[in-house]
Amino acid sequence: MQKNIISTDQAPQAIGTYSQAVHVTGGSTVYLSGQIPLIPETMEMVEGDISAQIHQVFKNLSAVCKASGGNLNDIVKLNIFLTELNNFAIVNEIMSQYFDQPYPARAAVGINELPKFSRVEMDGVMVIKEGGYHF
């Protein structure tokens, strides 16, 4: 098994022992690491309310998807982690701006804390189409 590491400067650089995304040679699945609302150029948290954080997370995920040869609509499984589950309706509203139907399978999990005091984090699994990124 050979892992192809996907990295882009259009999304925040890894702040730990992980890669932005990994593709295994011979398959079409890309595993996307969790993204929090860091601004790639400054590695600082986006300012603003939970909506601003959610938008930034989708922008970051989108950049990693693009670097992988796909886009957000190629995500087949999305995991959302929220420090306040009462923000779930806001996630749904904003998600509809980034995804077309059919929507991916999804989980939303309420947790106590996220890195850098983020209020939201998302990761996912993407399937790239034939002729997508060439590793």
mmCIF file of N, CA and C in Angstrom:
data_model
loop_
_atom_site.group_PDB
_atom_site.id
_atom_site.type_symbol
_atom_site.label_atom_id
_atom_site.label_comp_id
_atom_site.label_asym_id
_atom_site.label_seq_id
_atom_site.Cartn_x
_atom_site.Cartn_y
_atom_site.Cartn_z
ATOM 1 N N MET A 1 0.853 -1.175 0.000
ATOM 2 C CA MET A 1 0.000 0.000 0.000
ATOM 3 C C MET A 1 0.897 1.236 0.000
ATOM 4 N N GLN A 2 0.597 2.146 -0.926
ATOM 5 C CA GLN A 2 1.322 3.413 -0.972
ATOM 6 C C GLN A 2 0.351 4.545 -0.682
ATOM 7 N N LYS A 3 0.722 5.387 0.253
ATOM 8 C CA LYS A 3 -0.083 6.553 0.592
ATOM 9 C C LYS A 3 0.419 7.745 -0.199
ATOM 10 N N ASN A 4 -0.497 8.439 -0.828
ATOM 11 C CA ASN A 4 -0.177 9.689 -1.508
ATOM 12 C C ASN A 4 -0.681 10.825 -0.635
ATOM 13 N N ILE A 5 0.228 11.647 -0.196
ATOM 14 C CA ILE A 5 -0.117 12.739 0.707
ATOM 15 C C ILE A 5 -0.519 13.951 -0.119
ATOM 16 N N ILE A 6 -1.637 14.543 0.240
ATOM 17 C CA ILE A 6 -2.154 15.710 -0.458
ATOM 18 C C ILE A 6 -1.951 16.924 0.438
ATOM 19 N N SER A 7 -1.390 17.955 -0.150
ATOM 20 C CA SER A 7 -1.108 19.161 0.615
ATOM 21 C C SER A 7 -1.314 20.373 -0.279
ATOM 22 N N THR A 8 -1.879 21.411 0.289
ATOM 23 C CA THR A 8 -2.072 22.661 -0.439
ATOM 24 C C THR A 8 -1.865 23.831 0.508
ATOM 25 N N ASP A 9 -1.318 24.909 -0.006
ATOM 26 C CA ASP A 9 -1.171 26.115 0.812
ATOM 27 C C ASP A 9 -2.459 26.939 0.809
ATOM 28 N N GLN A 10 -3.488 26.454 0.115
ATOM 29 C CA GLN A 10 -4.789 27.122 0.093
ATOM 30 C C GLN A 10 -5.664 26.728 1.282
ATOM 31 N N ALA A 11 -5.156 25.803 2.094
ATOM 32 C CA ALA A 11 -5.819 25.385 3.334
ATOM 33 C C ALA A 11 -4.772 25.452 4.442
ATOM 34 N N PRO A 12 -5.208 25.531 5.690
ATOM 35 C CA PRO A 12 -4.244 25.594 6.788
ATOM 36 C C PRO A 12 -3.301 24.393 6.783
ATOM 37 N N GLN A 13 -2.047 24.647 7.082
ATOM 38 C CA GLN A 13 -1.084 23.566 7.193
ATOM 39 C C GLN A 13 -1.396 22.753 8.447
ATOM 40 N N ALA A 14 -1.030 21.499 8.431
ATOM 41 C CA ALA A 14 -1.275 20.625 9.570
ATOM 42 C C ALA A 14 -0.613 21.195 10.817
ATOM 43 N N ILE A 15 -1.337 21.174 11.927
ATOM 44 C CA ILE A 15 -0.785 21.681 13.184
ATOM 45 C C ILE A 15 -0.467 20.531 14.137
ATOM 46 N N GLY A 16 -0.262 19.373 13.574
ATOM 47 C CA GLY A 16 0.059 18.187 14.357
ATOM 48 C C GLY A 16 0.634 17.109 13.462
ATOM 49 N N THR A 17 0.582 15.906 13.928
ATOM 50 C CA THR A 17 1.160 14.774 13.200
ATOM 51 C C THR A 17 0.121 14.139 12.284
ATOM 52 N N TYR A 18 -0.261 14.885 11.264
ATOM 53 C CA TYR A 18 -1.231 14.400 10.292
ATOM 54 C C TYR A 18 -1.026 15.131 8.965
ATOM 55 N N SER A 19 -1.660 14.631 7.923
ATOM 56 C CA SER A 19 -1.631 15.236 6.597
ATOM 57 C C SER A 19 -2.990 15.857 6.313
ATOM 58 N N GLN A 20 -3.044 16.832 5.412
ATOM 59 C CA GLN A 20 -4.329 17.441 5.062
ATOM 60 C C GLN A 20 -5.278 16.408 4.467
ATOM 61 N N ALA A 21 -4.741 15.511 3.659
ATOM 62 C CA ALA A 21 -5.541 14.442 3.065
ATOM 63 C C ALA A 21 -4.607 13.326 2.620
ATOM 64 N N VAL A 22 -5.178 12.127 2.493
ATOM 65 C CA VAL A 22 -4.402 10.968 2.059
ATOM 66 C C VAL A 22 -5.222 10.187 1.040
ATOM 67 N N HIS A 23 -4.549 9.807 -0.039
ATOM 68 C CA HIS A 23 -5.127 8.953 -1.076
ATOM 69 C C HIS A 23 -4.275 7.691 -1.130
ATOM 70 N N VAL A 24 -4.914 6.530 -1.179
ATOM 71 C CA VAL A 24 -4.189 5.271 -1.270
ATOM 72 C C VAL A 24 -4.127 4.868 -2.738
ATOM 73 N N THR A 25 -2.914 4.597 -3.218
ATOM 74 C CA THR A 25 -2.699 4.230 -4.616
ATOM 75 C C THR A 25 -3.619 3.087 -5.033
ATOM 76 N N GLY A 26 -4.194 3.239 -6.217
ATOM 77 C CA GLY A 26 -5.034 2.195 -6.783
ATOM 78 C C GLY A 26 -6.515 2.377 -6.516
ATOM 79 N N GLY A 27 -6.867 3.330 -5.689
ATOM 80 C CA GLY A 27 -8.275 3.547 -5.370
ATOM 81 C C GLY A 27 -8.708 4.958 -5.724
ATOM 82 N N SER A 28 -9.950 5.237 -5.459
ATOM 83 C CA SER A 28 -10.485 6.559 -5.762
ATOM 84 C C SER A 28 -10.916 7.311 -4.499
ATOM 85 N N THR A 29 -10.619 6.733 -3.336
ATOM 86 C CA THR A 29 -11.036 7.336 -2.075
ATOM 87 C C THR A 29 -9.942 8.231 -1.520
ATOM 88 N N VAL A 30 -10.354 9.408 -1.053
ATOM 89 C CA VAL A 30 -9.455 10.360 -0.410
ATOM 90 C C VAL A 30 -10.000 10.613 0.992
ATOM 91 N N TYR A 31 -9.135 10.508 1.965
ATOM 92 C CA TYR A 31 -9.502 10.738 3.360
ATOM 93 C C TYR A 31 -9.065 12.145 3.752
ATOM 94 N N LEU A 32 -10.036 12.975 4.111
ATOM 95 C CA LEU A 32 -9.780 14.377 4.425
ATOM 96 C C LEU A 32 -9.660 14.562 5.932
ATOM 97 N N SER A 33 -8.554 15.136 6.369
ATOM 98 C CA SER A 33 -8.378 15.413 7.794
ATOM 99 C C SER A 33 -9.306 16.528 8.237
ATOM 100 N N GLY A 34 -9.498 16.604 9.537
ATOM 101 C CA GLY A 34 -10.346 17.639 10.099
ATOM 102 C C GLY A 34 -9.824 19.040 9.806
ATOM 103 N N GLN A 35 -10.746 19.917 9.503
ATOM 104 C CA GLN A 35 -10.430 21.329 9.270
ATOM 105 C C GLN A 35 -11.156 22.165 10.310
ATOM 106 N N ILE A 36 -10.422 23.082 10.886
ATOM 107 C CA ILE A 36 -11.014 24.073 11.775
ATOM 108 C C ILE A 36 -10.927 25.419 11.062
ATOM 109 N N PRO A 37 -11.542 26.470 11.586
ATOM 110 C CA PRO A 37 -11.618 27.742 10.860
ATOM 111 C C PRO A 37 -10.363 28.605 10.923
ATOM 112 N N LEU A 38 -9.235 28.008 10.535
ATOM 113 C CA LEU A 38 -7.999 28.769 10.439
ATOM 114 C C LEU A 38 -7.906 29.409 9.061
ATOM 115 N N ILE A 39 -7.404 30.614 9.011
ATOM 116 C CA ILE A 39 -7.137 31.290 7.744
ATOM 117 C C ILE A 39 -5.780 30.783 7.261
ATOM 118 N N PRO A 40 -5.696 30.199 6.075
ATOM 119 C CA PRO A 40 -4.447 29.574 5.624
ATOM 120 C C PRO A 40 -3.236 30.510 5.628
ATOM 121 N N GLU A 41 -3.433 31.748 5.212
ATOM 122 C CA GLU A 41 -2.304 32.673 5.087
ATOM 123 C C GLU A 41 -1.707 33.074 6.438
ATOM 124 N N THR A 42 -2.525 33.131 7.470
ATOM 125 C CA THR A 42 -2.051 33.611 8.771
ATOM 126 C C THR A 42 -2.014 32.512 9.831
ATOM 127 N N MET A 43 -2.714 31.404 9.588
ATOM 128 C CA MET A 43 -2.861 30.326 10.559
ATOM 129 C C MET A 43 -3.516 30.830 11.844
ATOM 130 N N GLU A 44 -4.312 31.889 11.735
ATOM 131 C CA GLU A 44 -5.083 32.421 12.848
ATOM 132 C C GLU A 44 -6.549 32.065 12.629
ATOM 133 N N MET A 45 -7.295 31.986 13.722
ATOM 134 C CA MET A 45 -8.718 31.702 13.630
ATOM 135 C C MET A 45 -9.432 32.868 12.966
ATOM 136 N N VAL A 46 -10.415 32.545 12.140
ATOM 137 C CA VAL A 46 -11.227 33.578 11.504
ATOM 138 C C VAL A 46 -11.987 34.324 12.599
ATOM 139 N N GLU A 47 -12.140 35.606 12.420
ATOM 140 C CA GLU A 47 -12.901 36.395 13.387
ATOM 141 C C GLU A 47 -14.379 36.316 13.042
ATOM 142 N N GLY A 48 -15.205 36.473 14.047
ATOM 143 C CA GLY A 48 -16.638 36.483 13.809
ATOM 144 C C GLY A 48 -17.359 35.390 14.564
ATOM 145 N N ASP A 49 -18.627 35.267 14.250
ATOM 146 C CA ASP A 49 -19.493 34.321 14.947
ATOM 147 C C ASP A 49 -19.343 32.909 14.376
ATOM 148 N N ILE A 50 -20.198 32.013 14.817
ATOM 149 C CA ILE A 50 -20.157 30.624 14.367
ATOM 150 C C ILE A 50 -20.351 30.516 12.863
ATOM 151 N N SER A 51 -21.143 31.394 12.261
ATOM 152 C CA SER A 51 -21.337 31.365 10.803
ATOM 153 C C SER A 51 -20.022 31.598 10.076
ATOM 154 N N ALA A 52 -19.246 32.569 10.540
ATOM 155 C CA ALA A 52 -17.942 32.848 9.924
ATOM 156 C C ALA A 52 -17.027 31.633 10.060
ATOM 157 N N GLN A 53 -17.080 30.968 11.217
ATOM 158 C CA GLN A 53 -16.250 29.780 11.410
ATOM 159 C C GLN A 53 -16.678 28.651 10.474
ATOM 160 N N ILE A 54 -17.966 28.437 10.333
ATOM 161 C CA ILE A 54 -18.456 27.365 9.457
ATOM 162 C C ILE A 54 -18.068 27.643 8.001
ATOM 163 N N HIS A 55 -18.254 28.867 7.547
ATOM 164 C CA HIS A 55 -17.854 29.218 6.177
ATOM 165 C C HIS A 55 -16.360 28.954 5.960
ATOM 166 N N GLN A 56 -15.525 29.334 6.921
ATOM 167 C CA GLN A 56 -14.083 29.128 6.763
ATOM 168 C C GLN A 56 -13.739 27.649 6.709
ATOM 169 N N VAL A 57 -14.407 26.837 7.507
ATOM 170 C CA VAL A 57 -14.161 25.395 7.464
ATOM 171 C C VAL A 57 -14.515 24.842 6.084
ATOM 172 N N PHE A 58 -15.644 25.256 5.532
ATOM 173 C CA PHE A 58 -16.008 24.786 4.190
ATOM 174 C C PHE A 58 -15.017 25.271 3.132
ATOM 175 N N LYS A 59 -14.511 26.487 3.272
ATOM 176 C CA LYS A 59 -13.483 26.982 2.338
ATOM 177 C C LYS A 59 -12.222 26.126 2.443
ATOM 178 N N ASN A 60 -11.832 25.797 3.663
ATOM 179 C CA ASN A 60 -10.636 24.976 3.854
ATOM 180 C C ASN A 60 -10.827 23.577 3.289
ATOM 181 N N LEU A 61 -11.970 22.965 3.576
ATOM 182 C CA LEU A 61 -12.251 21.637 3.012
ATOM 183 C C LEU A 61 -12.276 21.679 1.493
ATOM 184 N N SER A 62 -12.865 22.719 0.950
ATOM 185 C CA SER A 62 -12.942 22.873 -0.502
ATOM 186 C C SER A 62 -11.550 22.933 -1.124
ATOM 187 N N ALA A 63 -10.633 23.650 -0.482
ATOM 188 C CA ALA A 63 -9.264 23.760 -1.007
ATOM 189 C C ALA A 63 -8.561 22.407 -1.007
ATOM 190 N N VAL A 64 -8.765 21.618 0.034
ATOM 191 C CA VAL A 64 -8.146 20.290 0.088
ATOM 192 C C VAL A 64 -8.788 19.367 -0.947
ATOM 193 N N CYS A 65 -10.107 19.470 -1.105
ATOM 194 C CA CYS A 65 -10.782 18.678 -2.142
ATOM 195 C C CYS A 65 -10.220 19.016 -3.522
ATOM 196 N N LYS A 66 -10.065 20.303 -3.795
ATOM 197 C CA LYS A 66 -9.531 20.743 -5.091
ATOM 198 C C LYS A 66 -8.121 20.206 -5.307
ATOM 199 N N ALA A 67 -7.288 20.278 -4.274
ATOM 200 C CA ALA A 67 -5.918 19.756 -4.387
ATOM 201 C C ALA A 67 -5.907 18.252 -4.617
ATOM 202 N N SER A 68 -7.001 17.587 -4.244
ATOM 203 C CA SER A 68 -7.132 16.140 -4.409
ATOM 204 C C SER A 68 -7.741 15.755 -5.754
ATOM 205 N N GLY A 69 -8.145 16.742 -6.546
ATOM 206 C CA GLY A 69 -8.743 16.463 -7.836
ATOM 207 C C GLY A 69 -10.258 16.383 -7.809
ATOM 208 N N GLY A 70 -10.866 16.919 -6.771
ATOM 209 C CA GLY A 70 -12.319 16.872 -6.658
ATOM 210 C C GLY A 70 -12.876 18.182 -6.138
ATOM 211 N N ASN A 71 -14.075 18.088 -5.586
ATOM 212 C CA ASN A 71 -14.709 19.257 -4.978
ATOM 213 C C ASN A 71 -15.615 18.775 -3.845
ATOM 214 N N LEU A 72 -16.218 19.715 -3.149
ATOM 215 C CA LEU A 72 -17.048 19.347 -2.000
ATOM 216 C C LEU A 72 -18.134 18.340 -2.353
ATOM 217 N N ASN A 73 -18.682 18.426 -3.545
ATOM 218 C CA ASN A 73 -19.757 17.506 -3.931
ATOM 219 C C ASN A 73 -19.270 16.071 -4.146
ATOM 220 N N ASP A 74 -17.948 15.866 -4.106
ATOM 221 C CA ASP A 74 -17.399 14.515 -4.185
ATOM 222 C C ASP A 74 -17.263 13.871 -2.807
ATOM 223 N N ILE A 75 -17.567 14.633 -1.750
ATOM 224 C CA ILE A 75 -17.534 14.066 -0.403
ATOM 225 C C ILE A 75 -18.734 13.134 -0.239
ATOM 226 N N VAL A 76 -18.455 11.905 0.175
ATOM 227 C CA VAL A 76 -19.522 10.924 0.378
ATOM 228 C C VAL A 76 -19.878 10.773 1.855
ATOM 229 N N LYS A 77 -18.983 11.195 2.747
ATOM 230 C CA LYS A 77 -19.226 11.126 4.192
ATOM 231 C C LYS A 77 -18.594 12.352 4.834
ATOM 232 N N LEU A 78 -19.401 13.093 5.560
ATOM 233 C CA LEU A 78 -18.947 14.304 6.240
ATOM 234 C C LEU A 78 -19.218 14.159 7.734
ATOM 235 N N ASN A 79 -18.200 14.430 8.532
ATOM 236 C CA ASN A 79 -18.337 14.418 9.987
ATOM 237 C C ASN A 79 -18.207 15.850 10.487
ATOM 238 N N ILE A 80 -19.152 16.264 11.298
ATOM 239 C CA ILE A 80 -19.172 17.621 11.834
ATOM 240 C C ILE A 80 -19.097 17.530 13.353
ATOM 241 N N PHE A 81 -18.182 18.286 13.927
ATOM 242 C CA PHE A 81 -18.002 18.329 15.372
ATOM 243 C C PHE A 81 -18.295 19.745 15.839
ATOM 244 N N LEU A 82 -19.215 19.875 16.764
ATOM 245 C CA LEU A 82 -19.642 21.182 17.272
ATOM 246 C C LEU A 82 -19.508 21.223 18.790
ATOM 247 N N THR A 83 -19.027 22.354 19.299
ATOM 248 C CA THR A 83 -18.977 22.509 20.748
ATOM 249 C C THR A 83 -20.336 22.922 21.296
ATOM 250 N N GLU A 84 -21.237 23.346 20.411
ATOM 251 C CA GLU A 84 -22.589 23.712 20.815
ATOM 252 C C GLU A 84 -23.562 23.153 19.769
ATOM 253 N N LEU A 85 -24.250 22.083 20.115
ATOM 254 C CA LEU A 85 -25.158 21.454 19.157
ATOM 255 C C LEU A 85 -26.330 22.346 18.770
ATOM 256 N N ASN A 86 -26.601 23.382 19.537
ATOM 257 C CA ASN A 86 -27.677 24.295 19.149
ATOM 258 C C ASN A 86 -27.313 25.101 17.903
ATOM 259 N N ASN A 87 -26.072 24.973 17.413
ATOM 260 C CA ASN A 87 -25.663 25.611 16.154
ATOM 261 C C ASN A 87 -25.904 24.715 14.945
ATOM 262 N N PHE A 88 -26.530 23.567 15.168
ATOM 263 C CA PHE A 88 -26.742 22.604 14.084
ATOM 264 C C PHE A 88 -27.590 23.188 12.951
ATOM 265 N N ALA A 89 -28.599 23.980 13.270
ATOM 266 C CA ALA A 89 -29.443 24.585 12.224
ATOM 267 C C ALA A 89 -28.625 25.540 11.361
ATOM 268 N N ILE A 90 -27.682 26.231 11.955
ATOM 269 C CA ILE A 90 -26.819 27.143 11.189
ATOM 270 C C ILE A 90 -25.926 26.340 10.249
ATOM 271 N N VAL A 91 -25.402 25.217 10.737
ATOM 272 C CA VAL A 91 -24.590 24.335 9.884
ATOM 273 C C VAL A 91 -25.415 23.887 8.682
ATOM 274 N N ASN A 92 -26.640 23.445 8.913
ATOM 275 C CA ASN A 92 -27.496 22.993 7.809
ATOM 276 C C ASN A 92 -27.716 24.091 6.784
ATOM 277 N N GLU A 93 -28.014 25.285 7.257
ATOM 278 C CA GLU A 93 -28.261 26.409 6.350
ATOM 279 C C GLU A 93 -27.031 26.725 5.508
ATOM 280 N N ILE A 94 -25.876 26.793 6.143
ATOM 281 C CA ILE A 94 -24.644 27.129 5.416
ATOM 282 C C ILE A 94 -24.214 25.977 4.520
ATOM 283 N N MET A 95 -24.372 24.744 4.984
ATOM 284 C CA MET A 95 -23.991 23.579 4.177
ATOM 285 C C MET A 95 -24.738 23.564 2.855
ATOM 286 N N SER A 96 -26.003 23.990 2.870
ATOM 287 C CA SER A 96 -26.797 24.002 1.638
ATOM 288 C C SER A 96 -26.242 24.982 0.606
ATOM 289 N N GLN A 97 -25.414 25.918 1.032
ATOM 290 C CA GLN A 97 -24.787 26.869 0.110
ATOM 291 C C GLN A 97 -23.558 26.267 -0.578
ATOM 292 N N TYR A 98 -23.012 25.207 -0.016
ATOM 293 C CA TYR A 98 -21.772 24.610 -0.532
ATOM 294 C C TYR A 98 -21.975 23.270 -1.231
ATOM 295 N N PHE A 99 -23.091 22.584 -0.946
ATOM 296 C CA PHE A 99 -23.325 21.253 -1.486
ATOM 297 C C PHE A 99 -24.582 21.231 -2.335
ATOM 298 N N ASP A 100 -24.542 20.403 -3.381
ATOM 299 C CA ASP A 100 -25.718 20.124 -4.198
ATOM 300 C C ASP A 100 -26.266 18.760 -3.783
ATOM 301 N N GLN A 101 -27.546 18.542 -4.056
ATOM 302 C CA GLN A 101 -28.121 17.222 -3.814
ATOM 303 C C GLN A 101 -27.623 16.266 -4.880
ATOM 304 N N PRO A 102 -27.446 15.011 -4.591
ATOM 305 C CA PRO A 102 -27.683 14.368 -3.311
ATOM 306 C C PRO A 102 -26.560 14.711 -2.321
ATOM 307 N N TYR A 103 -26.956 14.979 -1.088
ATOM 308 C CA TYR A 103 -26.005 15.357 -0.047
ATOM 309 C C TYR A 103 -25.237 14.127 0.436
ATOM 310 N N PRO A 104 -24.054 14.357 1.033
ATOM 311 C CA PRO A 104 -23.290 13.219 1.556
ATOM 312 C C PRO A 104 -23.944 12.643 2.810
ATOM 313 N N ALA A 105 -23.554 11.437 3.142
ATOM 314 C CA ALA A 105 -23.895 10.900 4.458
ATOM 315 C C ALA A 105 -23.200 11.806 5.472
ATOM 316 N N ARG A 106 -23.776 11.908 6.671
ATOM 317 C CA ARG A 106 -23.224 12.889 7.601
ATOM 318 C C ARG A 106 -23.465 12.469 9.042
ATOM 319 N N ALA A 107 -22.554 12.891 9.890
ATOM 320 C CA ALA A 107 -22.732 12.766 11.334
ATOM 321 C C ALA A 107 -22.452 14.138 11.934
ATOM 322 N N ALA A 108 -23.189 14.483 12.958
ATOM 323 C CA ALA A 108 -22.941 15.714 13.711
ATOM 324 C C ALA A 108 -22.808 15.322 15.171
ATOM 325 N N VAL A 109 -21.682 15.691 15.746
ATOM 326 C CA VAL A 109 -21.358 15.250 17.090
ATOM 327 C C VAL A 109 -21.084 16.463 17.973
ATOM 328 N N GLY A 110 -21.709 16.486 19.123
ATOM 329 C CA GLY A 110 -21.436 17.517 20.100
ATOM 330 C C GLY A 110 -20.270 17.089 20.975
ATOM 331 N N ILE A 111 -19.283 17.960 21.099
ATOM 332 C CA ILE A 111 -18.103 17.640 21.900
ATOM 333 C C ILE A 111 -17.780 18.804 22.820
ATOM 334 N N ASN A 112 -16.922 18.550 23.757
ATOM 335 C CA ASN A 112 -16.598 19.541 24.770
ATOM 336 C C ASN A 112 -15.644 20.616 24.278
ATOM 337 N N GLU A 113 -14.630 20.216 23.500
ATOM 338 C CA GLU A 113 -13.584 21.164 23.122
ATOM 339 C C GLU A 113 -12.944 20.757 21.807
ATOM 340 N N LEU A 114 -12.466 21.758 21.051
ATOM 341 C CA LEU A 114 -11.760 21.537 19.790
ATOM 342 C C LEU A 114 -10.435 22.290 19.823
ATOM 343 N N PRO A 115 -9.500 21.937 18.926
ATOM 344 C CA PRO A 115 -8.219 22.639 18.902
ATOM 345 C C PRO A 115 -8.386 24.149 18.717
ATOM 346 N N LYS A 116 -7.515 24.894 19.357
ATOM 347 C CA LYS A 116 -7.458 26.358 19.247
ATOM 348 C C LYS A 116 -8.779 27.032 19.601
ATOM 349 N N PHE A 117 -9.592 26.360 20.414
ATOM 350 C CA PHE A 117 -10.884 26.874 20.875
ATOM 351 C C PHE A 117 -11.883 27.098 19.737
ATOM 352 N N SER A 118 -11.681 26.367 18.652
ATOM 353 C CA SER A 118 -12.639 26.401 17.554
ATOM 354 C C SER A 118 -13.993 25.927 18.070
ATOM 355 N N ARG A 119 -15.044 26.386 17.416
ATOM 356 C CA ARG A 119 -16.391 25.949 17.771
ATOM 357 C C ARG A 119 -16.910 24.884 16.808
ATOM 358 N N VAL A 120 -16.148 24.645 15.697
ATOM 359 C CA VAL A 120 -16.568 23.676 14.689
ATOM 360 C C VAL A 120 -15.332 23.062 14.026
ATOM 361 N N GLU A 121 -15.441 21.786 13.703
ATOM 362 C CA GLU A 121 -14.427 21.077 12.924
ATOM 363 C C GLU A 121 -15.157 20.090 12.030
ATOM 364 N N MET A 122 -14.617 19.872 10.833
ATOM 365 C CA MET A 122 -15.211 18.898 9.914
ATOM 366 C C MET A 122 -14.113 18.095 9.237
ATOM 367 N N ASP A 123 -14.398 16.814 9.026
ATOM 368 C CA ASP A 123 -13.543 15.960 8.214
ATOM 369 C C ASP A 123 -14.440 15.153 7.294
ATOM 370 N N GLY A 124 -13.848 14.398 6.395
ATOM 371 C CA GLY A 124 -14.696 13.647 5.488
ATOM 372 C C GLY A 124 -13.956 12.626 4.666
ATOM 373 N N VAL A 125 -14.736 11.918 3.872
ATOM 374 C CA VAL A 125 -14.229 10.945 2.917
ATOM 375 C C VAL A 125 -14.770 11.361 1.552
ATOM 376 N N MET A 126 -13.867 11.443 0.587
ATOM 377 C CA MET A 126 -14.232 11.892 -0.755
ATOM 378 C C MET A 126 -13.892 10.788 -1.756
ATOM 379 N N VAL A 127 -14.707 10.646 -2.768
ATOM 380 C CA VAL A 127 -14.409 9.732 -3.868
ATOM 381 C C VAL A 127 -14.207 10.578 -5.115
ATOM 382 N N ILE A 128 -12.983 10.485 -5.654
ATOM 383 C CA ILE A 128 -12.674 11.283 -6.841
ATOM 384 C C ILE A 128 -13.076 10.501 -8.083
ATOM 385 N N LYS A 129 -13.450 11.247 -9.082
ATOM 386 C CA LYS A 129 -13.909 10.654 -10.337
ATOM 387 C C LYS A 129 -12.715 10.182 -11.164
ATOM 388 N N GLU A 130 -12.994 9.292 -12.070
ATOM 389 C CA GLU A 130 -12.001 8.844 -13.042
ATOM 390 C C GLU A 130 -11.402 10.062 -13.727
ATOM 391 N N GLY A 131 -10.091 10.094 -13.810
ATOM 392 C CA GLY A 131 -9.434 11.222 -14.452
ATOM 393 C C GLY A 131 -9.201 12.381 -13.489
ATOM 394 N N GLY A 132 -9.461 12.158 -12.185
ATOM 395 C CA GLY A 132 -9.209 13.190 -11.187
ATOM 396 C C GLY A 132 -7.718 13.368 -10.993
ATOM 397 N N TYR A 133 -7.310 13.687 -9.822
ATOM 398 C CA TYR A 133 -5.906 13.935 -9.505
ATOM 399 C C TYR A 133 -5.045 12.736 -9.886
ATOM 400 N N HIS A 134 -3.893 12.988 -10.461
ATOM 401 C CA HIS A 134 -2.973 11.907 -10.844
ATOM 402 C C HIS A 134 -1.820 11.871 -9.861
ATOM 403 N N PHE A 135 -1.710 10.754 -9.146
ATOM 404 C CA PHE A 135 -0.679 10.626 -8.121
ATOM 405 C C PHE A 135 0.533 9.946 -8.689
#
